[in-house]
Coordinates of C-alpha atoms and ligand atoms in Angstrom, one line a residue:
M1 CA 0.1 0.1 0.0
V2 CA 1.2 3.7 -0.9
G3 CA -0.3 6.4 0.5
G4 CA -1.4 7.0 4.2
G5 CA -4.4 9.5 3.8
V6 CA -7.9 8.5 4.5
A7 CA -8.2 6.5 1.4
G8 CA -4.8 4.6 2.2
L9 CA -6.1 4.0 5.8
V10 CA -9.9 2.6 4.6
A11 CA -8.1 0.4 2.1
A12 CA -5.5 -0.9 4.5
H13 CA -8.5 -1.2 7.1
D14 CA -10.5 -3.5 5.0
L15 CA -7.6 -5.5 3.5
A16 CA -6.8 -6.2 7.0
A17 CA -10.2 -7.2 7.8
R18 CA -10.1 -9.8 5.4
G19 CA -7.2 -11.2 7.2
L20 CA -4.2 -10.2 4.7
R21 CA -1.0 -9.1 5.9
V22 CA -0.6 -5.3 5.0
T23 CA 2.3 -2.8 4.9
L24 CA 1.3 0.9 4.3
V25 CA 4.1 3.2 3.5
E26 CA 3.3 7.0 3.9
A27 CA 6.0 10.0 2.7
E28 CA 5.2 12.1 5.5
D29 CA 6.0 11.7 9.3
H30 CA 2.3 11.4 10.3
L31 CA -0.9 9.6 8.6
G32 CA -3.9 10.9 7.3
G33 CA -3.3 13.3 4.7
A34 CA -5.8 16.0 4.3
V35 CA -7.7 14.7 7.6
G36 CA -5.4 15.8 10.5
A37 CA -5.0 17.9 13.6
H38 CA -3.1 21.1 14.6
Q39 CA -2.7 22.9 18.2
V40 CA -3.3 26.7 17.9
A41 CA -3.5 28.7 21.3
G42 CA -3.8 25.4 23.1
L43 CA -6.9 24.2 21.2
V44 CA -6.3 20.9 19.4
M45 CA -8.5 21.1 16.2
D46 CA -8.8 20.3 12.5
S47 CA -6.0 20.9 10.2
G48 CA -7.8 20.3 6.9
A49 CA -11.2 18.5 6.5
E50 CA -13.6 19.1 9.5
S51 CA -17.0 17.7 8.2
F52 CA -18.6 15.0 6.1
A53 CA -21.5 14.9 3.7
T54 CA -24.1 13.0 4.9
R55 CA -26.1 12.5 1.7
S56 CA -24.6 8.6 2.0
R57 CA -23.9 6.1 4.8
A58 CA -20.5 5.8 3.5
V59 CA -18.9 7.9 6.5
P60 CA -21.4 7.0 9.1
D61 CA -21.1 3.3 8.8
L62 CA -17.0 3.4 8.6
L63 CA -17.3 5.3 12.1
E64 CA -19.8 3.3 13.7
E65 CA -17.2 0.6 12.6
L66 CA -14.5 2.1 14.5
G67 CA -16.3 2.6 17.5
L68 CA -16.9 6.4 16.9
G69 CA -20.7 6.4 15.8
D70 CA -21.1 8.1 19.2
R71 CA -18.8 11.2 18.5
V72 CA -20.9 12.3 15.6
V73 CA -22.3 15.8 15.7
Q74 CA -24.2 18.1 13.7
P75 CA -23.0 21.7 13.0
R76 CA -25.2 24.3 15.1
R77 CA -27.8 25.7 12.7
G78 CA -26.9 29.7 12.6
G79 CA -27.0 30.0 8.7
S80 CA -24.5 30.7 6.7
W81 CA -23.5 33.9 4.8
L82 CA -22.6 35.4 1.7
F83 CA -20.1 38.3 1.1
L84 CA -21.0 40.0 -2.3
P85 CA -19.4 43.4 -3.6
E86 CA -22.1 45.0 -1.7
G87 CA -21.0 43.4 1.5
A88 CA -22.6 40.4 3.9
V89 CA -25.9 38.9 3.2
P90 CA -27.7 35.6 4.6
A91 CA -27.3 33.0 2.6
P92 CA -30.4 31.1 1.2
D93 CA -30.0 27.8 2.9
S94 CA -32.7 25.6 1.2
G95 CA -30.5 23.6 -1.3
I96 CA -27.1 22.1 -2.1
L97 CA -24.0 23.6 -3.1
G98 CA -25.4 26.9 -3.4
I99 CA -28.5 25.9 -5.5
P100 CA -31.7 27.3 -4.0
A101 CA -34.8 24.9 -3.5
D102 CA -37.3 27.7 -3.5
P103 CA -36.5 30.6 -5.6
T104 CA -39.1 32.5 -4.0
A105 CA -37.4 32.4 -0.7
P106 CA -37.1 36.1 0.9
R107 CA -33.4 35.5 1.7
L108 CA -33.0 34.9 -2.2
R109 CA -33.7 38.7 -3.1
A110 CA -31.1 40.1 -0.9
A111 CA -28.7 37.8 -2.4
I112 CA -29.5 38.1 -6.4
G113 CA -32.0 41.0 -6.5
R114 CA -35.5 41.0 -8.1
A115 CA -34.1 40.3 -11.6
G116 CA -32.3 37.4 -10.4
V117 CA -35.3 35.9 -8.4
V118 CA -37.4 36.4 -11.7
R119 CA -35.1 34.5 -13.7
A120 CA -34.6 31.7 -11.0
G121 CA -38.1 31.3 -11.1
L122 CA -38.3 30.5 -14.4
D123 CA -36.5 27.2 -13.7
R124 CA -40.0 25.8 -12.7
R125 CA -41.5 26.6 -16.0
L126 CA -38.8 25.3 -18.1
P127 CA -39.2 21.5 -19.4
A128 CA -37.2 19.0 -17.4
F129 CA -34.9 18.1 -20.1
V130 CA -33.6 21.7 -20.4
G131 CA -30.1 21.6 -19.5
M132 CA -29.8 17.8 -19.0
T133 CA -27.1 17.8 -21.9
E134 CA -24.9 20.3 -19.5
R135 CA -21.8 18.1 -18.3
S136 CA -20.7 21.1 -16.1
L137 CA -22.3 22.5 -13.2
G138 CA -22.2 26.0 -14.3
G139 CA -23.7 25.0 -17.6
L140 CA -26.6 23.6 -15.6
V141 CA -27.5 26.5 -13.2
R142 CA -27.0 28.9 -16.0
V143 CA -29.2 27.4 -18.1
R144 CA -31.8 26.8 -15.8
M145 CA -31.9 29.7 -13.1
G146 CA -29.7 32.3 -15.0
E147 CA -26.2 34.1 -14.4
R148 CA -26.9 35.8 -11.1
V149 CA -27.7 32.5 -9.1
L150 CA -24.4 30.9 -10.6
E151 CA -22.0 34.0 -10.0
R152 CA -23.6 35.0 -6.5
L153 CA -24.6 31.7 -5.1
V154 CA -22.9 28.8 -6.6
A155 CA -19.6 30.2 -7.8
P156 CA -18.8 31.1 -4.0
F157 CA -19.7 27.8 -3.0
T158 CA -17.7 25.8 -5.5
T159 CA -14.9 28.1 -5.0
G160 CA -14.8 27.6 -1.2
V161 CA -15.0 24.1 -1.0
H162 CA -13.7 22.9 -4.5
S163 CA -11.4 26.1 -5.4
A164 CA -12.8 25.6 -8.6
H165 CA -15.6 27.7 -10.9
P166 CA -18.7 25.6 -11.6
D167 CA -17.9 25.8 -15.3
D168 CA -15.0 23.8 -14.3
L169 CA -16.7 21.1 -12.3
D170 CA -18.2 17.8 -13.6
V171 CA -21.8 18.3 -12.3
D172 CA -22.3 14.3 -11.8
A173 CA -18.5 14.5 -10.1
V174 CA -19.6 17.1 -7.2
A175 CA -23.4 16.5 -7.3
P176 CA -24.0 13.1 -7.8
G177 CA -27.6 12.2 -8.1
L178 CA -28.5 15.9 -9.3
R179 CA -29.4 15.0 -12.9
R180 CA -31.1 12.4 -12.1
A181 CA -33.2 14.2 -9.6
L182 CA -34.1 16.7 -12.0
R183 CA -35.6 14.4 -14.2
E184 CA -37.7 12.9 -11.5
H185 CA -38.8 16.2 -9.8
G186 CA -39.2 18.2 -13.0
S187 CA -36.9 21.3 -11.7
L188 CA -33.5 22.1 -10.7
G189 CA -34.9 23.9 -7.4
A190 CA -36.8 20.7 -6.4
A191 CA -34.1 18.6 -7.2
A192 CA -31.7 20.6 -5.3
G193 CA -34.6 20.4 -2.2
A194 CA -34.9 16.7 -2.7
L195 CA -31.3 16.0 -2.4
R196 CA -31.1 18.2 0.7
R197 CA -34.4 16.5 2.4
A198 CA -32.6 13.3 1.7
A199 CA -29.9 13.9 4.4
P200 CA -30.7 12.9 7.5
A201 CA -32.5 15.9 9.9
G202 CA -31.9 18.3 7.0
A203 CA -28.2 18.7 7.7
N204 CA -25.8 18.6 4.8
V205 CA -22.8 18.0 6.7
A206 CA -21.7 16.3 10.1
G207 CA -18.7 16.4 12.2
L208 CA -17.0 14.3 15.0
R209 CA -16.5 16.1 18.7
G210 CA -12.8 16.5 18.8
G211 CA -12.5 17.1 15.0
M212 CA -12.6 14.8 12.0
N213 CA -8.6 14.4 12.6
A214 CA -10.4 11.9 15.1
L215 CA -11.3 9.7 11.8
S216 CA -7.6 9.0 10.7
E217 CA -6.7 8.5 14.9
G218 CA -9.5 5.9 14.8
L219 CA -7.9 4.2 11.8
V220 CA -4.7 4.0 13.0
R221 CA -5.8 2.5 15.9
E222 CA -7.4 -0.2 14.4
L223 CA -4.5 -0.9 12.1
E224 CA -2.1 -0.9 14.8
R225 CA -4.7 -3.5 16.6
A226 CA -4.8 -5.4 13.4
G227 CA -0.9 -5.9 13.0
V228 CA -0.8 -3.7 9.8
K229 CA 2.8 -2.4 9.3
L230 CA 2.8 1.4 9.3
V231 CA 6.0 2.9 7.8
T232 CA 6.1 6.8 7.7
D233 CA 8.6 9.1 6.4
Y234 CA 9.1 7.2 3.5
D235 CA 9.1 8.8 -0.1
V236 CA 8.1 5.7 -2.7
I237 CA 9.8 6.7 -5.5
A238 CA 9.1 3.6 -7.7
L239 CA 7.4 0.2 -7.8
D240 CA 9.0 -2.6 -9.6
R241 CA 7.8 -6.2 -10.3
D242 CA 9.2 -9.1 -7.8
P243 CA 11.6 -11.0 -9.8
R244 CA 11.4 -13.4 -6.8
R245 CA 7.9 -14.2 -7.1
E246 CA 4.5 -12.7 -8.5
G247 CA 3.6 -9.3 -7.3
W248 CA 5.4 -5.7 -6.2
M249 CA 8.3 -4.2 -4.6
V250 CA 8.0 -1.0 -3.4
I251 CA 11.2 1.3 -3.6
Q252 CA 11.2 4.1 -0.9
R253 CA 13.5 6.9 -0.2
Q254 CA 13.7 7.9 3.4
P255 CA 14.1 11.5 3.2
R256 CA 14.6 12.9 6.5
R257 CA 17.4 10.4 7.5
G258 CA 19.8 10.2 4.4
E259 CA 19.1 9.1 1.0
K260 CA 18.4 5.6 1.8
T261 CA 15.8 2.9 -0.4
A262 CA 14.0 0.5 1.2
V263 CA 12.1 -2.5 -0.4
A264 CA 8.3 -3.8 0.8
R265 CA 7.2 -6.6 -1.1
G266 CA 3.8 -7.8 -1.7
E267 CA 1.1 -9.7 -4.1
L268 CA -1.4 -6.9 -4.1
L269 CA -0.4 -3.3 -4.7
V270 CA -3.0 -0.5 -3.8
V271 CA -1.6 3.0 -4.8
A272 CA -3.5 5.8 -2.4
T273 CA -1.5 8.9 -3.5
D274 CA -2.4 12.1 -5.1
G275 CA -3.3 11.6 -9.1
A276 CA 0.2 13.0 -10.3
T277 CA 2.0 10.7 -8.3
A278 CA 0.1 7.7 -8.5
V279 CA 0.4 7.9 -12.4
R280 CA 4.1 8.3 -12.3
L281 CA 4.5 5.2 -10.0
L282 CA 2.2 2.9 -12.5
A283 CA 2.9 4.3 -15.9
G284 CA 6.1 2.5 -15.7
H285 CA 4.0 -0.6 -15.9
R286 CA 1.5 0.5 -18.3
H287 CA 2.6 3.3 -20.4
E288 CA -1.1 4.2 -21.5
L289 CA -1.9 5.4 -18.0
Q290 CA 0.9 8.4 -18.6
R291 CA -2.3 10.2 -20.3
F292 CA -4.0 10.2 -17.3
T293 CA -1.9 12.9 -15.4
P294 CA -4.4 15.0 -13.7
E295 CA -4.1 18.9 -14.0
P296 CA -2.3 20.3 -11.0
G297 CA -5.1 20.8 -8.1
P298 CA -5.2 24.3 -6.8
Q299 CA -2.7 25.2 -3.9
V300 CA -4.7 26.3 -1.0
A301 CA -3.7 27.9 2.4
L302 CA -5.9 27.9 5.6
A303 CA -5.4 30.4 8.2
T304 CA -6.5 29.5 11.6
L305 CA -6.8 32.4 14.0
V306 CA -7.7 32.5 17.7
V307 CA -9.2 35.7 19.1
D308 CA -10.4 36.8 22.0
E309 CA -13.5 39.3 21.1
P310 CA -16.8 38.7 23.2
R311 CA -18.7 40.5 20.4
L312 CA -18.2 37.3 18.4
D313 CA -20.3 35.1 21.1
G314 CA -23.5 36.5 19.1
A315 CA -22.1 34.5 16.0
P316 CA -22.7 37.7 13.9
R317 CA -22.3 35.8 10.6
G318 CA -23.7 32.5 11.4
T319 CA -21.3 29.4 10.8
G320 CA -19.3 31.6 8.5
L321 CA -19.2 33.3 4.9
L322 CA -18.5 32.2 1.4
V323 CA -16.9 34.9 -0.8
S324 CA -17.8 36.0 -4.0
E325 CA -14.8 36.2 -6.7
D326 CA -16.2 39.5 -7.6
A327 CA -15.8 41.1 -3.5
R328 CA -12.8 43.2 -3.7
A329 CA -12.9 44.1 -0.2
V330 CA -11.3 40.8 1.2
R331 CA -8.9 38.1 -0.7
A332 CA -10.2 35.2 1.3
K333 CA -12.3 33.0 -0.4
A334 CA -14.0 31.7 2.7
L335 CA -14.5 32.0 6.4
T336 CA -15.7 29.5 9.0
H337 CA -16.2 30.7 12.2
A338 CA -15.5 27.5 13.8
T339 CA -16.4 28.3 17.5
A340 CA -20.0 29.1 16.1
K341 CA -20.2 25.8 14.0
W342 CA -19.0 23.4 16.5
D343 CA -20.3 23.1 20.1
W344 CA -17.4 20.9 21.1
L345 CA -14.9 23.7 19.8
R346 CA -16.9 26.7 21.7
E347 CA -17.2 24.9 25.0
A348 CA -13.0 24.0 24.8
A349 CA -12.3 27.7 23.8
G350 CA -14.5 29.2 26.6
P351 CA -16.5 32.7 26.3
G352 CA -15.3 35.4 24.4
R353 CA -12.3 33.3 22.7
H354 CA -13.1 32.4 18.9
V355 CA -11.8 30.0 16.1
L356 CA -11.7 31.6 12.8
R357 CA -10.4 29.6 9.8
L358 CA -10.0 31.8 6.6
S359 CA -9.3 29.9 3.2
Y360 CA -6.9 31.4 0.5
G361 CA -6.3 30.6 -2.7
R362 CA -8.5 30.8 -6.3
A363 CA -8.2 28.9 -9.2
Q364 CA -5.7 30.7 -11.2
P365 CA -5.5 30.6 -14.9
D366 CA -2.3 28.7 -15.2
A367 CA -3.3 26.0 -12.8
S368 CA 0.2 25.4 -11.8
A369 CA 0.7 28.9 -10.7
V370 CA 0.7 29.8 -6.6
P371 CA -2.0 32.0 -5.7
P372 CA -0.4 35.4 -4.7
E373 CA -2.0 34.8 -1.1
V374 CA -0.8 31.4 -0.6
A375 CA 2.8 32.6 -1.8
L376 CA 2.8 34.8 1.1
P377 CA 5.3 34.3 4.3
D378 CA 2.9 33.1 7.3
E379 CA 3.3 36.5 9.3
Q380 CA 1.8 38.7 6.6
L381 CA -0.9 36.2 5.9
I382 CA -1.7 36.0 9.4
R383 CA -2.1 39.9 9.2
L384 CA -3.9 39.9 6.1
A385 CA -6.4 37.1 7.4
L386 CA -7.0 39.3 10.8
S387 CA -7.8 42.2 8.2
D388 CA -10.4 40.0 6.1
A389 CA -12.0 38.6 9.3
S390 CA -12.5 42.0 10.5
T391 CA -14.3 43.0 7.4
L392 CA -16.2 39.8 6.9
I393 CA -17.1 39.4 10.4
G394 CA -18.2 43.3 10.6
V395 CA -16.3 43.6 13.8
P396 CA -12.7 45.0 14.0
L397 CA -10.2 42.6 15.3
R398 CA -6.8 44.3 16.3
P399 CA -3.4 42.0 16.2
A400 CA -3.4 42.5 20.4
Q401 CA -6.8 40.0 20.4
L402 CA -4.8 37.2 18.7
A403 CA -4.1 34.8 21.1
G404 CA -2.8 32.3 18.6
A405 CA -2.7 31.5 14.9
D406 CA -1.1 29.0 12.1
I407 CA -0.7 28.6 8.6
V408 CA -1.6 25.1 6.8
R409 CA -0.6 24.9 3.7
W410 CA -2.0 22.2 1.0
R411 CA -0.6 21.1 -2.3
S412 CA -2.2 18.7 -4.5
A413 CA -4.9 17.8 -1.9
L414 CA -7.9 19.4 -3.6
P415 CA -8.1 17.8 -6.9
R416 CA -10.2 19.2 -9.8
A417 CA -13.4 17.1 -10.9
G418 CA -13.4 18.9 -14.3
V419 CA -16.0 17.9 -16.8
G420 CA -15.7 14.9 -18.2
H421 CA -14.3 13.6 -14.8
A422 CA -16.4 10.0 -14.4
R423 CA -15.5 9.2 -18.1
R424 CA -11.8 9.6 -17.4
V425 CA -12.0 7.8 -14.3
A426 CA -13.6 4.8 -16.1
E427 CA -11.1 4.9 -18.8
F428 CA -8.1 5.0 -16.2
R429 CA -9.2 2.2 -14.7
R430 CA -9.8 0.0 -17.7
A431 CA -6.1 0.7 -18.7
L432 CA -5.1 -0.2 -14.9
A433 CA -7.2 -3.1 -14.8
Q434 CA -4.8 -4.8 -17.3
L435 CA -2.8 -5.1 -14.0
P436 CA -5.0 -7.3 -12.0
D437 CA -3.3 -7.1 -8.8
A438 CA -3.4 -3.2 -8.5
V439 CA -5.8 -0.4 -7.8
A440 CA -5.5 2.9 -7.4
V441 CA -7.7 5.0 -4.9
G442 CA -8.2 8.5 -3.6
G443 CA -9.7 12.0 -4.0
W444 CA -8.2 12.4 -7.5
L445 CA -10.4 9.5 -8.7
A446 CA -13.5 9.4 -6.1
G447 CA -13.7 13.2 -6.2
T448 CA -13.2 15.6 -3.4
G449 CA -15.0 14.7 0.0
L450 CA -14.6 12.0 2.6
A451 CA -18.0 10.7 1.5
S452 CA -16.8 10.0 -2.0
V453 CA -13.3 8.9 -1.0
V454 CA -14.4 6.5 1.5
A455 CA -17.6 4.8 -0.6
D456 CA -15.0 4.7 -3.4
T457 CA -12.1 3.0 -1.9
R458 CA -14.0 0.6 -0.4
S459 CA -15.7 -0.6 -3.4
Q460 CA -12.6 -0.8 -5.4
V461 CA -10.8 -2.9 -2.4
R462 CA -13.8 -5.1 -2.8
A463 CA -13.2 -5.6 -6.5
L464 CA -9.6 -6.2 -6.2
L465 CA -10.1 -8.7 -3.3
A466 CA -12.7 -10.4 -5.7
E467 CA -10.2 -10.7 -8.6
A468 CA -7.4 -12.0 -6.4
G469 CA -10.0 -14.7 -5.2
V470 CA -9.6 -13.8 -1.7
P471 CA -12.6 -15.2 0.6
E472 CA -15.7 -13.1 1.3
A473 CA -15.9 -14.3 5.2
A474 CA -13.8 -12.1 7.6
A475 CA -11.0 -13.9 9.2
P476 CA -9.4 -12.4 12.3
P477 CA -7.0 -10.0 11.3
G478 CA -3.5 -11.1 10.7
S479 CA -4.1 -14.5 10.5
G480 CA -4.6 -15.2 6.7
P481 CA -1.8 -15.8 4.1
A482 CA 1.1 -13.7 4.3
R483 CA 0.3 -11.5 1.4
T484 CA 2.8 -8.8 1.9
D485 CA 5.8 -8.2 3.7
I486 CA 9.0 -5.5 4.3
D487 CA 12.2 -6.4 3.6
P488 CA 14.4 -5.2 6.5
T489 CA 17.4 -4.7 4.3
R490 CA 17.8 -1.2 3.2
R491 CA 20.4 -0.5 0.6
K492 CA 22.0 2.9 0.1
D493 CA 20.6 4.7 -3.1
Ligands
FAD501 C1 -8.2 21.9 3.3 C2 -8.7 21.1 3.2 C3 -10.2 21.0 3.8 C4 -11.3 20.1 3.1 N1 -12.2 19.8 3.9 C5 -13.1 18.8 3.9 C6 -14.3 18.8 4.4 O1 -14.6 19.8 5.5 N2 -15.2 17.7 4.1 C7 -14.8 16.6 3.4 O2 -15.6 15.8 3.4 N3 -13.9 16.5 2.5 C8 -12.9 18.0 3.1 N4 -11.6 17.8 2.2 C9 -11.4 16.9 1.4 C10 -11.0 15.6 1.7 O3 -10.0 16.0 2.9 C11 -10.1 14.6 0.8 O4 -11.0 14.4 0.0 C12 -9.5 13.5 1.5 O5 -9.1 13.5 2.9 C13 -8.5 12.6 0.4 O6 -8.1 11.7 1.0 P1 -6.6 10.8 0.0 O7 -6.5 9.6 0.9 O8 -7.5 10.7 -1.3 O9 -5.9 11.9 -0.2 P2 -4.6 12.8 0.9 O10 -5.1 13.0 2.1 O11 -4.2 13.7 0.2 O12 -3.6 11.7 1.1 C14 -2.6 11.2 -0.1 C15 -1.6 10.8 0.9 O13 -0.5 10.2 -0.2 C16 0.8 10.4 0.4 N5 1.8 10.5 -0.7 C17 1.9 10.8 -1.7 N6 3.0 10.7 -2.2 C18 3.6 9.8 -1.8 C19 4.7 8.8 -2.0 N7 5.3 9.3 -3.5 N8 4.8 7.9 -1.2 C20 4.1 7.8 0.1 N9 3.1 8.4 0.1 C21 2.6 9.6 -0.6 C22 0.6 11.9 1.1 O14 1.6 12.2 2.0 C23 -0.8 11.7 1.6 O15 -0.6 11.4 3.1 C24 -10.5 18.8 2.8 C25 -9.4 18.7 1.9 C26 -8.6 19.9 2.3 C27 -7.3 20.0 1.4

């Protein structure tokens, strides 16, 4: 197994549960990838993902298996806001991805104006087939509800969550089931409302007490218990065929302690890295995989500020704001008022102390360019974040009120599900099937988000095991055939 983000950890968990001996190799010195923790002003909280979509049972079922089911919590229902060129307005919250379920809702008027409301209302009168051939989310929303809904409601959402404009996102990848619901319900608003209602208790997302990092922690604990060999701080640089027997050899580099390589061997291979790395590692064995090298995803930076300001106790902007690209007063693309969103964090912080999480890094015309805010040194980005937070929340915040701050930068952690994503993934997997003892998993294939990553990883691992003829019945972890092992002899590069 290569890669120890959530996809890799889940794959290792499912392989071990079927009685296989598993070795997992991770480049960083910690496991969990984009689902991790950091400590700011004494508060331990998520450094990346902080919630999961409740549209499917994928994550809740996994959490139950890990004994974490009782830690699932709902965000507070304070509502969220939009920051538009003219200022902050409450966001319509009845649909999904910013698509309003009810185009006549009073909140909508403040966000898109009367003309926008009239145009959005047309959605209800258009025949269901209008827009069905649109492959991008942007194309579908534009044709059904018009430009104002697209640019003022949906674009801030997708820029905040996927770091991409809706025109650059595959509708089936980012909104699975939306086009089917449109066919069934006759309008895009009704479809968005139906998908929203399908989520338990009407909430789109849920989290974990203590943060989503508890998921990575729970998986690692379970892997250790099952005897999975976890090798961190080893950068996998190549995959070779094992000349001594059928199977794979993993060639690693240990970056921090000199240029050493080590070899892990196994009969089955799971590659759970980012897309560019996965293609690079696998293309040596199937050259045609080369053409699936994904475009680099946007680089993002998260600025976490812990501030002492009692006026934030009333959560003046609900759980946070998404920022329209046209709003020039700030450079952040989203702000989460984390202590207003999660009760456990508010209790941990105490009265008057607040956690604000601002994200930076809008998609650049040149996909490989670093967004200017992400390129700023930490100190400057923290100053910018404090000033942006003051504007967004509407309460002036001074440096003296800062109890702590941290910047976390993510590269290649938010792959883009561009138009035609599902077809490209299917083609990639058909080509990879020529290597029947290998699979690739992760957000670059499944689509960004834990619900997609967990569901897809588990189904890929099931298919790999079926192909390899591993019996269905669960055996006690570690008791099965020795499918993988690690060679203790390490040679110099
Ligand atoms: C800032 C941020 C916020 C997010 N918020 C949410 C959220 O609130 N809700 C949600 O559902 N999703 C969220 N996501 C998305 C979600 O976190 C990801 O979709 C998911 O965690 C991806 O998991 P993964 O295992 O595919 O990738 P990753 O977590 O990126 O893991 C890949 C792993 O492979 C390792 N690796 C790479 N190359 C090598 C190599 N050569 N050798 C060995 N190891 C290697 C990496 O070090 C990494 O640990 C967020 C993502 C980010 C970045």
